[in-house]
């Protein structure tokens, strides 16, 4: 059957109207969730467009911009929103320091607790479940969470799940010398009673060198040097080792190239920033300026805001509105950087040999060297 041309428009309207009628209930059910998942368009004050050069000797521009950013959020409705920033690791490489130095920004809103462990502990949970773990934030603000376990813990689908659920998020990854990381992670697990637990009569390893001597042969045999052709198989072996013995991750986390290849399937330099832990230790102000540029945040945290504390020798954030106030990292975050703990020379040499080819593969992937 054919319709006269003059009636075609009427038929189309009826068809479209019917489709809209039957789909409206579905739209109503999904509207709220779609709203939360859609990235909010920032409405920054005009001063952001032309007044943010940190090279200016006169910093009155910053005072005005800082206040404008605060005021821009005052009349906005707060709501549970997916994070614009996710710190994905690496454990014991300075992820807490990065968040500590970035937190003072007037647009940053950090989850409480800051480590949600959503993607590693609740891989099958819904978007709504994730939102419940995040802070209520204004449209202009940047919700942030950081869970270092995301980088190297199970499930291996964490990068894919983040990309699917939070497609517009930008990721921050701090990498450090994997040899130093072994020392720090060993004492972290010690403190968490995962190595020695007197209450349970558990005395596995009394020192880091005992641990390395026990685990090194097995890990070296299973993984060995980085092998580009078989890197996916090596990655699978890392997860297999960890599944059978949790403590293997103290060493295997340092195979950064094996882990990073998984992330680079879904992210690149536009939405995943790799930060050198050593650079952050020596010059955190410059790193924070670069991070703000990467995140497209108004650059109001400047290099001069980060100063060394005389007693500890570590950098602290100096509140530029109150120069007598220093915000420093807790001493627990510096337990292996103070020189009181170190690896024996033979253990250091073993680990350096184990990580050498993996470090070279990492530097090739990134196009630059780190911690040198």
Coordinates of C-alpha atoms in Angstrom, one line a residue, residues 34-298:
X34 CA 22.7 10.2 32.6
X35 CA 22.8 13.6 34.2
X36 CA 25.4 12.5 36.6
X37 CA 27.5 10.8 34.0
X38 CA 27.4 13.7 31.6
X39 CA 30.4 16.1 32.1
X40 CA 29.4 19.4 33.4
X41 CA 30.5 22.4 31.4
X42 CA 32.6 24.6 33.7
X43 CA 31.5 28.2 34.0
X44 CA 34.8 29.9 35.1
X45 CA 34.9 33.6 35.9
X46 CA 36.1 35.8 33.1
X47 CA 39.4 36.5 35.0
X48 CA 40.4 32.9 34.2
X49 CA 40.5 33.6 30.5
X50 CA 43.2 36.2 30.7
X51 CA 44.8 36.4 34.2
X52 CA 46.7 33.3 35.1
X53 CA 50.3 33.8 34.2
X54 CA 52.4 32.5 37.1
X55 CA 55.4 34.4 35.7
X56 CA 54.0 37.8 36.7
X57 CA 55.8 39.5 39.6
X58 CA 52.5 41.0 40.7
X59 CA 50.4 38.2 42.2
X60 CA 47.2 40.3 42.7
X61 CA 45.8 38.5 39.7
X62 CA 45.9 35.3 41.8
X63 CA 44.1 36.8 44.7
X64 CA 41.3 38.0 42.4
X65 CA 41.1 34.7 40.5
X66 CA 41.1 32.6 43.7
X67 CA 38.2 34.6 45.1
X68 CA 36.4 34.5 41.8
X69 CA 36.7 30.7 41.7
X70 CA 35.3 30.4 45.2
X71 CA 32.4 32.7 44.3
X72 CA 31.7 30.8 41.1
X73 CA 30.7 27.8 43.2
X74 CA 28.7 29.5 45.9
X75 CA 25.3 29.5 44.2
X76 CA 25.7 26.2 42.4
X77 CA 23.7 23.2 43.5
X78 CA 25.8 20.4 44.9
X79 CA 25.2 16.9 43.6
X80 CA 26.9 13.5 43.5
X81 CA 29.1 13.6 40.4
X82 CA 31.6 11.1 38.9
X83 CA 35.2 12.1 39.5
X84 CA 37.0 14.3 37.0
X85 CA 40.3 13.2 38.5
X86 CA 41.4 9.6 39.5
X87 CA 44.8 8.8 41.0
X88 CA 45.5 5.3 40.0
X89 CA 48.9 4.6 41.7
X90 CA 51.5 3.5 42.3
X91 CA 51.5 2.4 45.9
X92 CA 54.4 3.8 47.9
X93 CA 55.5 6.2 45.2
X94 CA 54.0 9.4 46.6
X95 CA 50.4 9.3 45.6
X96 CA 49.4 10.8 49.0
X97 CA 51.9 13.6 48.6
X98 CA 50.5 14.5 45.2
X99 CA 46.9 14.7 46.6
X100 CA 48.2 16.6 49.6
X101 CA 49.8 19.2 47.4
X102 CA 46.9 19.5 45.0
X103 CA 44.1 19.5 47.6
X104 CA 44.4 23.2 48.5
X105 CA 43.1 24.2 45.0
X106 CA 39.7 26.0 45.4
X107 CA 38.0 23.7 42.8
X108 CA 39.3 20.3 44.1
X109 CA 36.9 18.2 46.1
X110 CA 38.4 14.9 47.5
X111 CA 36.4 11.8 48.4
X112 CA 36.2 10.7 52.0
X113 CA 37.8 8.3 52.4
X114 CA 40.1 9.4 49.6
X115 CA 40.6 5.7 48.5
X116 CA 37.3 4.3 47.4
X117 CA 38.6 1.0 46.1
X118 CA 35.5 0.9 43.9
X119 CA 37.1 -0.6 40.8
X120 CA 39.3 -3.2 42.5
X121 CA 36.9 -4.2 45.3
X122 CA 33.5 -3.8 43.6
X123 CA 34.1 -4.4 39.9
X124 CA 30.5 -5.4 39.1
X125 CA 28.8 -2.6 41.1
X126 CA 26.7 0.1 39.5
X127 CA 27.4 3.7 38.7
X128 CA 24.9 4.6 41.5
X129 CA 27.1 2.6 44.0
X130 CA 30.1 4.6 42.9
X131 CA 28.4 7.9 43.3
X132 CA 27.5 7.1 46.8
X133 CA 31.2 6.9 47.6
X134 CA 31.9 10.3 46.2
X135 CA 31.5 13.8 47.6
X136 CA 28.7 16.2 46.6
X137 CA 30.3 18.8 44.5
X138 CA 29.3 21.9 42.5
X139 CA 29.2 21.9 38.7
X140 CA 32.5 23.8 38.4
X141 CA 34.3 21.7 41.0
X142 CA 36.6 18.7 40.3
X143 CA 35.7 15.6 42.3
X144 CA 38.8 13.4 42.9
X145 CA 39.6 10.1 44.4
X146 CA 42.8 8.1 44.4
X147 CA 43.2 4.4 44.9
X148 CA 46.8 3.3 44.2
X149 CA 45.7 -0.4 44.0
X150 CA 44.0 0.4 40.6
X151 CA 47.3 0.3 38.8
X152 CA 48.4 -3.2 39.6
X153 CA 45.7 -5.1 41.5
X154 CA 43.0 -7.4 40.2
X155 CA 40.8 -7.5 38.2
X156 CA 42.8 -6.9 35.1
X157 CA 39.7 -5.2 33.6
X158 CA 40.1 -2.1 35.9
X159 CA 41.3 0.2 33.0
X160 CA 38.5 -0.9 30.8
X161 CA 35.9 -0.5 33.6
X162 CA 37.1 3.0 34.4
X163 CA 37.0 4.1 30.7
X164 CA 33.5 2.7 30.4
X165 CA 32.1 4.2 33.6
X166 CA 34.0 7.4 33.8
X167 CA 35.0 8.1 30.2
X168 CA 35.9 11.8 30.7
X169 CA 38.1 11.3 33.8
X170 CA 41.7 12.2 33.8
X171 CA 44.1 9.9 35.5
X172 CA 47.3 10.7 37.5
X173 CA 50.0 8.0 37.9
X174 CA 53.1 8.5 40.1
X175 CA 56.0 6.2 39.3
X176 CA 59.1 5.8 41.4
X177 CA 62.3 3.7 41.4
X178 CA 61.0 0.2 41.8
X179 CA 63.9 -0.8 44.0
X180 CA 63.1 1.9 46.5
X181 CA 59.4 1.0 46.2
X182 CA 60.2 -2.6 47.4
X183 CA 61.7 -1.2 50.6
X184 CA 58.7 1.1 51.2
X185 CA 56.1 -1.5 50.4
X186 CA 57.7 -4.1 52.6
X187 CA 57.4 -1.9 55.7
X188 CA 53.9 -0.9 54.7
X189 CA 52.8 -4.5 54.7
X190 CA 54.7 -5.1 57.9
X191 CA 52.8 -2.3 59.6
X192 CA 49.5 -3.7 58.2
X193 CA 50.5 -7.1 59.8
X194 CA 50.5 -8.9 56.5
X195 CA 54.1 -10.1 57.0
X196 CA 54.4 -10.4 60.8
X197 CA 51.5 -10.7 63.1
X198 CA 52.5 -11.6 66.7
X199 CA 48.9 -12.0 67.7
X200 CA 48.5 -14.8 65.2
X201 CA 51.9 -16.3 65.8
X202 CA 52.9 -15.2 62.3
X203 CA 56.6 -14.4 61.9
X204 CA 57.4 -14.9 58.2
X205 CA 60.2 -12.5 57.5
X206 CA 62.1 -10.4 60.1
X207 CA 63.7 -8.1 57.5
X208 CA 63.3 -6.9 53.9
X209 CA 66.4 -8.8 52.8
X210 CA 64.9 -12.1 54.2
X211 CA 61.8 -11.4 52.2
X212 CA 63.7 -10.6 48.9
X213 CA 65.9 -13.7 49.3
X214 CA 62.8 -15.9 49.7
X215 CA 60.7 -14.4 46.8
X216 CA 63.4 -13.3 44.3
X217 CA 64.1 -16.7 42.7
X218 CA 60.4 -17.6 42.2
X219 CA 59.6 -14.2 40.6
X220 CA 62.8 -14.1 38.5
X221 CA 62.0 -17.6 37.1
X222 CA 58.3 -16.7 36.4
X223 CA 58.8 -13.3 34.8
X224 CA 62.5 -12.7 34.0
X225 CA 63.4 -9.9 31.6
X226 CA 60.8 -7.9 29.8
X227 CA 59.8 -9.6 26.6
X228 CA 57.8 -7.5 24.2
X229 CA 56.5 -10.5 22.2
X230 CA 55.3 -12.3 25.3
X231 CA 54.5 -9.3 27.5
X232 CA 50.8 -10.2 27.8
X233 CA 51.7 -13.6 29.0
X234 CA 54.2 -12.1 31.5
X235 CA 51.4 -9.8 32.7
X236 CA 49.1 -12.8 33.2
X237 CA 51.8 -14.5 35.2
X238 CA 52.1 -11.5 37.5
X239 CA 48.4 -11.7 38.3
X240 CA 48.7 -15.4 38.8
X241 CA 51.6 -15.0 41.2
X242 CA 49.6 -12.4 43.2
X243 CA 46.5 -14.6 43.2
X244 CA 48.5 -17.5 44.8
X245 CA 50.6 -15.3 47.1
X246 CA 49.6 -11.7 47.9
X247 CA 53.1 -10.7 49.1
X248 CA 54.6 -11.2 45.6
X249 CA 53.1 -7.8 44.7
X250 CA 55.8 -6.1 46.8
X251 CA 58.2 -6.9 43.9
X252 CA 55.9 -7.4 40.9
X253 CA 54.2 -4.0 41.2
X254 CA 57.6 -2.6 40.0
X255 CA 57.2 -4.2 36.6
X256 CA 55.6 -1.0 35.4
X257 CA 55.8 -1.6 31.7
X258 CA 53.8 -4.9 32.0
X259 CA 51.1 -3.0 33.9
X260 CA 51.1 0.1 31.9
X261 CA 50.5 -1.7 28.6
X262 CA 47.1 -2.6 30.0
X263 CA 46.3 1.0 30.7
X264 CA 47.5 2.3 27.3
X265 CA 44.9 0.3 25.6
X266 CA 42.3 2.8 26.9
X267 CA 44.2 5.9 27.8
X268 CA 46.9 8.1 26.3
X269 CA 48.9 11.2 27.1
X270 CA 45.8 13.4 26.8
X271 CA 44.0 11.7 29.7
X272 CA 46.7 9.8 31.7
X273 CA 49.6 11.8 33.2
X274 CA 52.7 9.9 34.3
X275 CA 54.5 11.8 37.1
X276 CA 58.1 11.2 38.2
X277 CA 58.1 10.7 42.0
X278 CA 61.7 12.0 42.2
X279 CA 60.7 15.2 40.4
X280 CA 57.9 15.7 42.9
X281 CA 60.3 15.1 45.8
X282 CA 62.8 17.6 44.5
X283 CA 60.5 20.3 43.0
X284 CA 56.8 19.7 43.9
X285 CA 55.8 23.2 42.9
X286 CA 56.8 22.7 39.3
X287 CA 55.0 19.4 39.2
X288 CA 51.8 20.8 40.6
X289 CA 51.8 23.6 38.0
X290 CA 52.1 20.9 35.3
X291 CA 49.3 18.9 36.8
X292 CA 47.0 21.9 36.8
X293 CA 47.7 22.4 33.2
X294 CA 47.1 18.8 32.4
X295 CA 43.8 18.8 34.3
X296 CA 42.8 22.2 32.7
X297 CA 42.4 23.6 36.2
X298 CA 43.0 27.4 36.6

